[in-house]
mmCIF file of C-alpha atoms in Angstrom:
data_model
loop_
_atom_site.group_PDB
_atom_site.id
_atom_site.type_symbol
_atom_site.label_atom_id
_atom_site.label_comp_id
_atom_site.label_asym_id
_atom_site.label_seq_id
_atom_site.Cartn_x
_atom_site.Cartn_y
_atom_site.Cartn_z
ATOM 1 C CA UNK O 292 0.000 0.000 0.000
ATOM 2 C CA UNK O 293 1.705 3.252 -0.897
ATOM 3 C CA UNK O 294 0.501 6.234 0.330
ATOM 4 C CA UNK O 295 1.559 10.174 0.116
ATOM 5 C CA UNK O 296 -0.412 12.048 2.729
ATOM 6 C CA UNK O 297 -3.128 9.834 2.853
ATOM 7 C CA UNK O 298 -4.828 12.109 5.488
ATOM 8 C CA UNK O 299 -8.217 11.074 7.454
ATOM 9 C CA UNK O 300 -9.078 8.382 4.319
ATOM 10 C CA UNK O 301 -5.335 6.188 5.502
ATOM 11 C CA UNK O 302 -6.381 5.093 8.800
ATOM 12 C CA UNK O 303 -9.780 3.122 7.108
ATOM 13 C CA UNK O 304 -7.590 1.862 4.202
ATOM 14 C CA UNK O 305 -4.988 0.281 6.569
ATOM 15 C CA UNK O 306 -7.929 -1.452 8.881
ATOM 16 C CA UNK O 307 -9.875 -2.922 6.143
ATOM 17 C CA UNK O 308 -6.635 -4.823 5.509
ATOM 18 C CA UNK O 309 -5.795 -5.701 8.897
ATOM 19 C CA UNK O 310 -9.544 -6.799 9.383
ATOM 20 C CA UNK O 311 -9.195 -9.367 6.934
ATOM 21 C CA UNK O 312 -11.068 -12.637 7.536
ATOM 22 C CA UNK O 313 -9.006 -16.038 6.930
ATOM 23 C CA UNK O 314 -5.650 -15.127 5.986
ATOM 24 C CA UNK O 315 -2.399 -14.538 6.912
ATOM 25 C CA UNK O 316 -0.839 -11.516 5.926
ATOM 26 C CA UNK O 317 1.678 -8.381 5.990
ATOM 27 C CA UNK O 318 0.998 -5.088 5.190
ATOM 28 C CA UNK O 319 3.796 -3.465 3.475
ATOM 29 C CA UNK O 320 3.199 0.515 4.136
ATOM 30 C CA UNK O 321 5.414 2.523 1.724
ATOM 31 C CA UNK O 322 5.963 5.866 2.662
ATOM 32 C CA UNK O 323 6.383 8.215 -0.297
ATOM 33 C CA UNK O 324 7.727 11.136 1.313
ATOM 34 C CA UNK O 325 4.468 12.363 3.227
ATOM 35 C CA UNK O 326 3.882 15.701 5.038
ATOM 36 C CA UNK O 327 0.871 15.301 6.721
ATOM 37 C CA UNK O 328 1.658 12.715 10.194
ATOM 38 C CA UNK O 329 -0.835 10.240 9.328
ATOM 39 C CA UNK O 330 1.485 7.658 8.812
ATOM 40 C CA UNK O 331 3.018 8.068 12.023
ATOM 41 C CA UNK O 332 -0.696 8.440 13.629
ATOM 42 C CA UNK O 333 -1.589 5.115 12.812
ATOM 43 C CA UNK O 334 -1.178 2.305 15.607
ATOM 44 C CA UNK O 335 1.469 -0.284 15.506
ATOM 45 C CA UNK O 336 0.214 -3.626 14.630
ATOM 46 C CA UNK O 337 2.473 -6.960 14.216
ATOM 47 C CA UNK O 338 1.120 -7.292 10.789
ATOM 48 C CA UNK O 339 2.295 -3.942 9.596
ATOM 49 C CA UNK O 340 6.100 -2.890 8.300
ATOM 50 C CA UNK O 341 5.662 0.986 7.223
ATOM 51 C CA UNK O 342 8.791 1.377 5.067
ATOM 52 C CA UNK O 343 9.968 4.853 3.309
ATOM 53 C CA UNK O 344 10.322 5.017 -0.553
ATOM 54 C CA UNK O 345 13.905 5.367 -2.137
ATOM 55 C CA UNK O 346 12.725 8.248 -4.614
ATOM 56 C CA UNK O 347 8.955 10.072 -4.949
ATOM 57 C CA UNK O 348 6.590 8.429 -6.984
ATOM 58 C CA UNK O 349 3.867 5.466 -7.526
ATOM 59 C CA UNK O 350 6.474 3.375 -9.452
ATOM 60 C CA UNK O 351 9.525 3.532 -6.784
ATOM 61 C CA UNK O 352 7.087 3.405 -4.071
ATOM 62 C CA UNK O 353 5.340 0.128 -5.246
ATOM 63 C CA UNK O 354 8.467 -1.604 -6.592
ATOM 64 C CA UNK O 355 10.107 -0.830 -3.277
ATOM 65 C CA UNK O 356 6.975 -2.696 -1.773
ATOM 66 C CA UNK O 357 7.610 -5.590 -3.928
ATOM 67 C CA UNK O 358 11.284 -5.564 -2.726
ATOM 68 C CA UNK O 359 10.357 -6.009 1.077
ATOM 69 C CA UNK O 360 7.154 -8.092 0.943
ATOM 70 C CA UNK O 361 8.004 -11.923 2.351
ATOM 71 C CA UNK O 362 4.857 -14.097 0.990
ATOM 72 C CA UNK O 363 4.448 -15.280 -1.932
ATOM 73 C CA UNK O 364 1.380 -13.812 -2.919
ATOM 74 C CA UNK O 365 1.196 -9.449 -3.846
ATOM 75 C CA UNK O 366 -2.199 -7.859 -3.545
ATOM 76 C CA UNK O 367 -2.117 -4.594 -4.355
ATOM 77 C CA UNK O 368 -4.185 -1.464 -2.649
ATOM 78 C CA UNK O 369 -4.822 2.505 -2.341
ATOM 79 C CA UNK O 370 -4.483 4.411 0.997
ATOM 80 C CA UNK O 371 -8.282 5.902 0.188
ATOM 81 C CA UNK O 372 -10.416 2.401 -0.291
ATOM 82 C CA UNK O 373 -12.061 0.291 1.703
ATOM 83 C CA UNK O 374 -11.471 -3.344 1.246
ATOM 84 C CA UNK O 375 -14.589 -5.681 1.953
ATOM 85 C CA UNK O 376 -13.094 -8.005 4.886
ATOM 86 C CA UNK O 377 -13.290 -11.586 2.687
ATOM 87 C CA UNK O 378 -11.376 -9.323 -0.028
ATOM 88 C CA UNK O 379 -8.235 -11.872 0.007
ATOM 89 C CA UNK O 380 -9.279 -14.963 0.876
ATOM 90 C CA UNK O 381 -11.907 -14.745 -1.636
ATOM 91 C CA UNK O 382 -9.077 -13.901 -4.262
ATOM 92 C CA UNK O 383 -6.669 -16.356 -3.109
ATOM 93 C CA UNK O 384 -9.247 -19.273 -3.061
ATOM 94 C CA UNK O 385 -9.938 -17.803 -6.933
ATOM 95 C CA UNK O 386 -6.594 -18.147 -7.834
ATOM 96 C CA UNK O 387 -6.050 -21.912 -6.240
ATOM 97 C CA UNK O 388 -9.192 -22.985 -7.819
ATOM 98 C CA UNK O 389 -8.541 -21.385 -11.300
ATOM 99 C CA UNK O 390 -4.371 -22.270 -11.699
ATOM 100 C CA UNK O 391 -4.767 -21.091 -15.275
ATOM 101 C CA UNK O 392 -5.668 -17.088 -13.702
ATOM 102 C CA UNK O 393 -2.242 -15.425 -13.811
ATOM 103 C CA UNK O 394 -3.543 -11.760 -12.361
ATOM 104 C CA UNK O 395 -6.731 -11.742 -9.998
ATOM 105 C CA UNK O 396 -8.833 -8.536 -9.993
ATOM 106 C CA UNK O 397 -12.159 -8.084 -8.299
ATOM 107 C CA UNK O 398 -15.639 -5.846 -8.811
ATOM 108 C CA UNK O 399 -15.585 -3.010 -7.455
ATOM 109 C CA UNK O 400 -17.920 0.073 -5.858
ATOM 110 C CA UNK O 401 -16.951 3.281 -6.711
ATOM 111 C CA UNK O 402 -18.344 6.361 -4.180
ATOM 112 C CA UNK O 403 -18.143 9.663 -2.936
ATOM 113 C CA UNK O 404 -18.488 11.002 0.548
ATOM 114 C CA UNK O 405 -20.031 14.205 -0.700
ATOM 115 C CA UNK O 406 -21.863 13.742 -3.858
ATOM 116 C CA UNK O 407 -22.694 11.095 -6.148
ATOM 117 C CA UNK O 408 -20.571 9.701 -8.540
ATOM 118 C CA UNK O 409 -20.251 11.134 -11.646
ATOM 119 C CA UNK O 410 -21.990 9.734 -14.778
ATOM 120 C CA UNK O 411 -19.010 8.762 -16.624
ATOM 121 C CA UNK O 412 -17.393 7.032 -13.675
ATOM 122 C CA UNK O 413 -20.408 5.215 -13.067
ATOM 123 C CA UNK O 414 -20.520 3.854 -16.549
ATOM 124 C CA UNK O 415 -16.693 2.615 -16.125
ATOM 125 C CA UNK O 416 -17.656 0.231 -13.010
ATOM 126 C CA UNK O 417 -20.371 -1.162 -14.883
ATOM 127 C CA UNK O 418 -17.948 -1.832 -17.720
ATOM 128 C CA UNK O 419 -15.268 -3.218 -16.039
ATOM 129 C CA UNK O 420 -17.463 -5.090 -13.323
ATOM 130 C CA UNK O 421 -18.773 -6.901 -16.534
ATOM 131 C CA UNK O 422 -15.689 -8.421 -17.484
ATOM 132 C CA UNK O 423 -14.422 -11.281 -15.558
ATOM 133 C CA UNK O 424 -13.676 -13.767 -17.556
ATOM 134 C CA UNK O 425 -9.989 -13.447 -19.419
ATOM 135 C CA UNK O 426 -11.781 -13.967 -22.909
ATOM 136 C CA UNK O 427 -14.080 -10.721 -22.014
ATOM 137 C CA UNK O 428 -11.210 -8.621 -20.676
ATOM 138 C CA UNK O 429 -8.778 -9.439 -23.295
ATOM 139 C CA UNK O 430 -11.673 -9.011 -25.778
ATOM 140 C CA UNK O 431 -11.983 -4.990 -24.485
ATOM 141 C CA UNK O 432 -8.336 -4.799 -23.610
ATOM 142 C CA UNK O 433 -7.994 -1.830 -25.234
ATOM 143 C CA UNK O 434 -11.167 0.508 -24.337
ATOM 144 C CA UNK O 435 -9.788 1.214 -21.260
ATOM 145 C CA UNK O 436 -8.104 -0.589 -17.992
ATOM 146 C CA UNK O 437 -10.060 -3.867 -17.399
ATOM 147 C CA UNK O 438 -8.215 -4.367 -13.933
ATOM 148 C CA UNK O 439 -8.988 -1.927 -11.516
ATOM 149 C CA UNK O 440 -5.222 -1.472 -9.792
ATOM 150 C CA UNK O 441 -5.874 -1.375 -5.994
ATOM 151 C CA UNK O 442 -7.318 -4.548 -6.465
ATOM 152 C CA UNK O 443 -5.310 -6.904 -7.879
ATOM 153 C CA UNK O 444 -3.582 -10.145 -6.935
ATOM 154 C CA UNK O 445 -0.748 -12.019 -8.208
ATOM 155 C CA UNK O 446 2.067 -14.554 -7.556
ATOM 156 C CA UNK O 447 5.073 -12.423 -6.384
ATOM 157 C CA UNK O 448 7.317 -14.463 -9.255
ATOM 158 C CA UNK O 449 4.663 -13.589 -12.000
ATOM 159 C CA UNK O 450 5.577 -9.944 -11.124
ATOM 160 C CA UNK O 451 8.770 -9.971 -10.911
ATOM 161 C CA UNK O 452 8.919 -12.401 -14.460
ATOM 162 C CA UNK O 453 7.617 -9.105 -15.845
ATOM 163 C CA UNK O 454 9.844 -7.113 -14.462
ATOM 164 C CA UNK O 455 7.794 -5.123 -11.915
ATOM 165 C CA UNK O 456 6.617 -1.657 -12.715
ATOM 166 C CA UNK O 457 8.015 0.403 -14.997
ATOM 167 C CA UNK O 458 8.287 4.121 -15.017
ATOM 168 C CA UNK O 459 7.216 5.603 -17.905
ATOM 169 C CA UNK O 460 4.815 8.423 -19.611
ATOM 170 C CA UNK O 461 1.562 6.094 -19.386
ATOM 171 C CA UNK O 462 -0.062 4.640 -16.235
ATOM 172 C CA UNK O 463 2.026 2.143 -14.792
ATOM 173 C CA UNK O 464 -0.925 -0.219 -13.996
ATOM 174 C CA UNK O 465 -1.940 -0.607 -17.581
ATOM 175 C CA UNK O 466 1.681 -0.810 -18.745
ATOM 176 C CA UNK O 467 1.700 -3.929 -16.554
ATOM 177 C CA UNK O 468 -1.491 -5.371 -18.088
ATOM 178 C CA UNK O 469 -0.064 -4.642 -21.679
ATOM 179 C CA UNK O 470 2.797 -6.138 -20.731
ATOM 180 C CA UNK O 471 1.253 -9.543 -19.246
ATOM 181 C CA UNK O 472 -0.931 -9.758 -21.690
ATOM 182 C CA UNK O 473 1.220 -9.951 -24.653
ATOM 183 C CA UNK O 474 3.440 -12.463 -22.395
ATOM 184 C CA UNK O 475 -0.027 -14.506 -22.493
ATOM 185 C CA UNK O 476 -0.691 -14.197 -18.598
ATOM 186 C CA UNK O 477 -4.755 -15.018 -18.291
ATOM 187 C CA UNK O 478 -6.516 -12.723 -16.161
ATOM 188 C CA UNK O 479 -9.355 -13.400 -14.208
ATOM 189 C CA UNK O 480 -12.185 -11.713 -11.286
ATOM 190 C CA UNK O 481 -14.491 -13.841 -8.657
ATOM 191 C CA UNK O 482 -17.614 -13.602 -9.972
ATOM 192 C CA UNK O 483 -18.853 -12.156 -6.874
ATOM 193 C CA UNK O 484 -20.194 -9.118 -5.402
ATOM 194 C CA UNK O 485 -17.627 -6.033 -5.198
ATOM 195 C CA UNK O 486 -14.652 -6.664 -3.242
ATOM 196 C CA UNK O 487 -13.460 -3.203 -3.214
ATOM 197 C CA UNK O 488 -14.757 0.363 -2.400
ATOM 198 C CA UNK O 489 -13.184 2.264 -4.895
ATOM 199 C CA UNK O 490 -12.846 6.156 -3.593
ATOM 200 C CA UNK O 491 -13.332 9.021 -6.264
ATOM 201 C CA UNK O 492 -12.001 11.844 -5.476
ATOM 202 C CA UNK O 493 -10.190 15.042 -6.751
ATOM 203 C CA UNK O 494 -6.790 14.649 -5.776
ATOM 204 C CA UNK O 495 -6.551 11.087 -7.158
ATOM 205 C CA UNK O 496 -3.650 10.431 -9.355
ATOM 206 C CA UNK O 497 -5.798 9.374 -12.090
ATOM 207 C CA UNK O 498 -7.030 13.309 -12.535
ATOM 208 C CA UNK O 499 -3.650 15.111 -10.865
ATOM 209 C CA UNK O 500 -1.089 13.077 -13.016
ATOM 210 C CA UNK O 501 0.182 13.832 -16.448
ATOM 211 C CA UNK O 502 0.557 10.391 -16.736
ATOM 212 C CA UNK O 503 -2.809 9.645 -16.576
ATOM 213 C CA UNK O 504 -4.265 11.954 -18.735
ATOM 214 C CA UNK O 505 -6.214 11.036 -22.269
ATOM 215 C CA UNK O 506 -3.258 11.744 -24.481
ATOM 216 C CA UNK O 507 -0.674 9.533 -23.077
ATOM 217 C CA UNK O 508 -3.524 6.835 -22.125
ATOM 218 C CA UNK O 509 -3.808 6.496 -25.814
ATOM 219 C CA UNK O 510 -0.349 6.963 -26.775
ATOM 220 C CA UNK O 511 0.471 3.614 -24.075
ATOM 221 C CA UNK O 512 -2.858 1.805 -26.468
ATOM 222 C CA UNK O 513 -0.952 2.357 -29.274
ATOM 223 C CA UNK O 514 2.012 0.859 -28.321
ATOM 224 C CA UNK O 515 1.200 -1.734 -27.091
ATOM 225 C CA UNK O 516 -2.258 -2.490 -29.517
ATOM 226 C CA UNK O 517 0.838 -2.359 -32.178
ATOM 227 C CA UNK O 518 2.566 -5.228 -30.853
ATOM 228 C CA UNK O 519 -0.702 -7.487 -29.845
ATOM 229 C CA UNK O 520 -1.732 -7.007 -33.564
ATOM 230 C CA UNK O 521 1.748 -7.214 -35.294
ATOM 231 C CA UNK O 522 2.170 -10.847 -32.738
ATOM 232 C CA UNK O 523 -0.901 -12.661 -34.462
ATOM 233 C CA UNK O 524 0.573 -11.364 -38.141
ATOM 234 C CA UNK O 525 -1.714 -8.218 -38.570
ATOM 235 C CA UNK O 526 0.529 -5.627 -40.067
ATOM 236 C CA UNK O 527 -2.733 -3.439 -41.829
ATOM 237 C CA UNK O 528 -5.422 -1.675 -40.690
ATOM 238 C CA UNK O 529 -8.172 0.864 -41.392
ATOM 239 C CA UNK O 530 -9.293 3.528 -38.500
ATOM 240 C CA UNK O 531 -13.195 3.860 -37.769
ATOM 241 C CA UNK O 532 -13.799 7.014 -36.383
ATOM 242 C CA UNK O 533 -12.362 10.839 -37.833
ATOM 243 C CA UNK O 534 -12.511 12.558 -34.399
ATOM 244 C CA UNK O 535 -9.682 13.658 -32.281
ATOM 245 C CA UNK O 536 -9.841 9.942 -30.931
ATOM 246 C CA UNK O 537 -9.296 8.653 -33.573
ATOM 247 C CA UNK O 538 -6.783 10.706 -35.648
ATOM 248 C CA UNK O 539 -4.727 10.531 -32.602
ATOM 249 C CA UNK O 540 -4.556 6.633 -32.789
ATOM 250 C CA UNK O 541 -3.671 6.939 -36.053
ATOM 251 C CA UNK O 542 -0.580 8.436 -35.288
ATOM 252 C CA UNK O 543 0.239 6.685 -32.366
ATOM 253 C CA UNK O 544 -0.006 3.217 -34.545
ATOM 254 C CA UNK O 545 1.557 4.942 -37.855
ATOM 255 C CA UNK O 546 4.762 5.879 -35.314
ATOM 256 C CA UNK O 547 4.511 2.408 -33.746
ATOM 257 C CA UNK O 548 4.969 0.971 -37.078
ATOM 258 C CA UNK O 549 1.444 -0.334 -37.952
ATOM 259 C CA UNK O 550 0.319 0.347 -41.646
ATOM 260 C CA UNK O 551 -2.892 2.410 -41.945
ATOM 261 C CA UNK O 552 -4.794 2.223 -44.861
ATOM 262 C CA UNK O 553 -7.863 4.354 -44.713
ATOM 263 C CA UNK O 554 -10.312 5.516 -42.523
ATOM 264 C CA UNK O 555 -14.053 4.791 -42.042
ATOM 265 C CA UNK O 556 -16.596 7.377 -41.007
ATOM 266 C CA UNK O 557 -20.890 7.692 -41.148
ATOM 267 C CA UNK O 558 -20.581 11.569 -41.315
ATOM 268 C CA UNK O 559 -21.861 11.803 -44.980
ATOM 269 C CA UNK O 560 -19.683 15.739 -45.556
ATOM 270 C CA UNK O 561 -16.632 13.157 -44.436
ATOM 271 C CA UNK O 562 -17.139 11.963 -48.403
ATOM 272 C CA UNK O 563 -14.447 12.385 -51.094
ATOM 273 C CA UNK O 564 -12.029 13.882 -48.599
ATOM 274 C CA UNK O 565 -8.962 12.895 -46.708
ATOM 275 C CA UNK O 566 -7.596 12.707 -43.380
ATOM 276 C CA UNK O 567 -3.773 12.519 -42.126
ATOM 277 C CA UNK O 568 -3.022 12.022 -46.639
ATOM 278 C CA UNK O 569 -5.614 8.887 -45.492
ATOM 279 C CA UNK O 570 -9.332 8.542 -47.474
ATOM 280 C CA UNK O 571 -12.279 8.514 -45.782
ATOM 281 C CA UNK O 572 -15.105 5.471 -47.293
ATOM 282 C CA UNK O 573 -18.508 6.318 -45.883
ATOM 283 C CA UNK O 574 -20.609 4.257 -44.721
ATOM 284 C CA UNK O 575 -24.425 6.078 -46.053
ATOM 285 C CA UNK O 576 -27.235 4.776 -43.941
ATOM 286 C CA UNK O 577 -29.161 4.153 -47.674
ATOM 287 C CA UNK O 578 -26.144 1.805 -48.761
ATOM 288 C CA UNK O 579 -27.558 -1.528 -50.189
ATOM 289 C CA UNK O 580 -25.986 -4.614 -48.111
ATOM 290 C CA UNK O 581 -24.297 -5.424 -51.746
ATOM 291 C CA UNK O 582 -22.046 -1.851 -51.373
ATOM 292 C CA UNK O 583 -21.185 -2.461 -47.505
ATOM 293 C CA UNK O 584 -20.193 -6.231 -48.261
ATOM 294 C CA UNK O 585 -17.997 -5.594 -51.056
ATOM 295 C CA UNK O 586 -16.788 -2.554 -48.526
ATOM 296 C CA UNK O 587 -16.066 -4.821 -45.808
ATOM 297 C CA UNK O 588 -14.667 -8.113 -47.827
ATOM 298 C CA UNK O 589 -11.218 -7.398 -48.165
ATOM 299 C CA UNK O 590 -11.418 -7.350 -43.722
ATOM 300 C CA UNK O 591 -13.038 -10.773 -43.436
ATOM 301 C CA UNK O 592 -10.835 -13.470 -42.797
ATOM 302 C CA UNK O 593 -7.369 -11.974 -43.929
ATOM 303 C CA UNK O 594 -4.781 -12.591 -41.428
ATOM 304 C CA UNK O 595 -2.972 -9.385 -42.323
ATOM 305 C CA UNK O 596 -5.150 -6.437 -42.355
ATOM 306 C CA UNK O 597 -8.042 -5.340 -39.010
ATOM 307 C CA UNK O 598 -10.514 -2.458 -38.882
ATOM 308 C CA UNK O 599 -9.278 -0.856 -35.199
ATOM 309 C CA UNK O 600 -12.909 0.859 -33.963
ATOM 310 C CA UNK O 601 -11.815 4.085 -31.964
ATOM 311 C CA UNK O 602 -14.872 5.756 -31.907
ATOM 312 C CA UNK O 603 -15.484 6.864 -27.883
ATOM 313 C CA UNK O 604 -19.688 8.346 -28.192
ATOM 314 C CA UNK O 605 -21.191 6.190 -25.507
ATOM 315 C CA UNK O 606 -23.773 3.719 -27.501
ATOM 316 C CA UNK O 607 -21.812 3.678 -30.595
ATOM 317 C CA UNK O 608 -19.132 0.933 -30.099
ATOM 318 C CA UNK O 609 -22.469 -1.401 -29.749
ATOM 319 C CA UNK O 610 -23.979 0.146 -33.082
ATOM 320 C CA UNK O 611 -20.747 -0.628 -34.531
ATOM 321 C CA UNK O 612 -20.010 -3.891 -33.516
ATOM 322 C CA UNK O 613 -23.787 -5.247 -34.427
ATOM 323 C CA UNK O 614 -23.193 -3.382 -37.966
ATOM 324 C CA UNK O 615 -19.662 -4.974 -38.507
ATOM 325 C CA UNK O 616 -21.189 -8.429 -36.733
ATOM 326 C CA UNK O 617 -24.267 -7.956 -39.543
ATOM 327 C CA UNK O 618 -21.667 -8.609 -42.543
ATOM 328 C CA UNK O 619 -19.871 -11.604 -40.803
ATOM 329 C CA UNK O 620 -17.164 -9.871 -39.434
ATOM 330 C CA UNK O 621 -15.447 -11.106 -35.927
ATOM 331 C CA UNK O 622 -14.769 -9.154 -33.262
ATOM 332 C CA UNK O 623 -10.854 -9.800 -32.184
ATOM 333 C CA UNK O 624 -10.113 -11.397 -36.033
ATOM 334 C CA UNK O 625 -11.812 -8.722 -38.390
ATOM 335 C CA UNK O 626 -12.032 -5.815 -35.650
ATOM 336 C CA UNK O 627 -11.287 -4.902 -32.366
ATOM 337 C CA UNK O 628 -12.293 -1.589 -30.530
ATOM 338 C CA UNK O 629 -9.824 0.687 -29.299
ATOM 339 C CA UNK O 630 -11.372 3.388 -27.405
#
């Protein structure tokens, strides 16, 4: 658990860990160079080694955490949530009875202590609450983070076969899932209630960091969406979507080394023009099923080429898929959504 002046939220972080039913554990507190005293306000326990991080920062503080933790299991959590108390047993019993799980995440509950949670935040814990299976979070790998960080669990060798966290200009967490997944770790999520109340709040790194932000989220997609495609022999693709979301991509994956071809669009004024030297094919609304067939053949079944969907409009990506679905095109083979 590393924690930078985690204030009044630290001391209910630290005992929904130490309150945990059925296991045997050690909390590894890394101090990363608070201010405030509420490390040294919290009460000794056995259980608990508070250690101080080498250098500032989420990545030095967490690796350091790796360094001094003595089991062989690493669970991972934030100095704001709230961990339900059968949060690790439940996840260690998941990973015994599933061998083939690699990296354990949970459901979570997002919430505020002085409003409601807002609309687009909600949306993202139904999203990733629906994917626990590996096949459904590999399948939306790249809309956003499947895992939600502060609670995951792993085998301390599987992390350290990775090579820990890395710090870079992207969010470390999903660097780590990009990584694992194209070393074909399976993840995996009890299919249970939430295991973890997820705090929202303004000075969360997610909305303070640089790292975190839009741009570089996408820039980390790329990257790494270049070298999941490029591994199963797709070297081609075509963009859906002309918005900043999309024209973005498209230079992420052009730099990356991916070939893009064209892009797709339904805005009808999008017709007869380019984008980034690329054209834009329309897809009209009054197109005959003959025009959008012979429009989508040259996707279906050719190992080399993939239409990358990176079109963000809530609603759409499920328009899209049943219209790409209609004309026998698979999801993960013939297109994959990136945003």
């Amino acid at each position: 658990m590393p924690v930078r002046d985690g204030g009044r939220y630290l001391k209910a972080a630290v005992n929904s860990i130490l309150q945990q039913e059925d296991v045997l554990l050690e909390l590894v507190l890394i101090d990363d160079h608070s201010q405030d005293g509420a490390v040294q306000a919290l009460a000794a326990d056995d259980r608990m080694t508070v250690i101080s991080s080498p250098e500032p920062g989420i990545v030095p503080a967490l690796n350091a955490g790796i360094a001094h933790a003595r089991y062989p299991w690493l669970a991972r959590m934030d100095a704001d949530d709230v961990a339900a108390p059968n949060r690790l047993a439940l996840q260690l019993d998941y990973l015994l009875a599933n061998p083939e799980v690699d990296i354990c995440a949970t459901r979570v509950r997002m919430f505020r202590e002085d409003e409601e949670v807002g609309q687009g935040y909600q949306h993202y814990e139904q999203w990733i609450n629906n994917l626990h299976l590996h096949a459904d979070i590999e399948r939306e790998f790249f809309i956003e983070s499947p895992l939600p960080h502060p609670t995951v669990m792993l085998y301390r060798d599987t992390l350290l076969g990775l090579g820990g966290y890395q710090d870079c200009a992207w969010p470390e967490d999903y660097d780590l899932w990009s990584r694992a997944l194209l070393a074909g770790l399976r993840f995996g999520k009890p299919d249970s209630a939430p295991l973890l109340n997820w705090r929202d709040q303004g000075n969360r790194l997610s909305r303070t960091d640089a790292r975190y932000n839009k741009q570089h989220f996408l820039q980390c997609k790329a990257h790494y969406l270049n070298q999941y495609l490029q591994a199963r022999g797709i070297h081609t693709c075509a963009i859906w979507g002309t918005g900043p979301t999309g024209l973005k991509l498209h230079d992420y994956l052009e730099q990356a080394g991916m070939m893009i071809t064209q892009f797709i669009d339904v805005n009808p004024n999008m017709s007869g023009r380019k984008k980034r030297g690329k054209p834009v094919s329309i897809l009209r609304p009054d197109a005959s099923s003959h025009e959008l067939s012979r429009m989508f053949k040259e996707y279906k079944g050719v190992p080399d080429t993939l239409i990358v969907v990176a079109v963000s409009a809530r609603g759409a990506r499920q328009e899209i898929g049943d219209c790409l679905r209609e004309f026998d095109l698979v999801e993960q083979k013939d297109f994959i959504f990136a945003a």
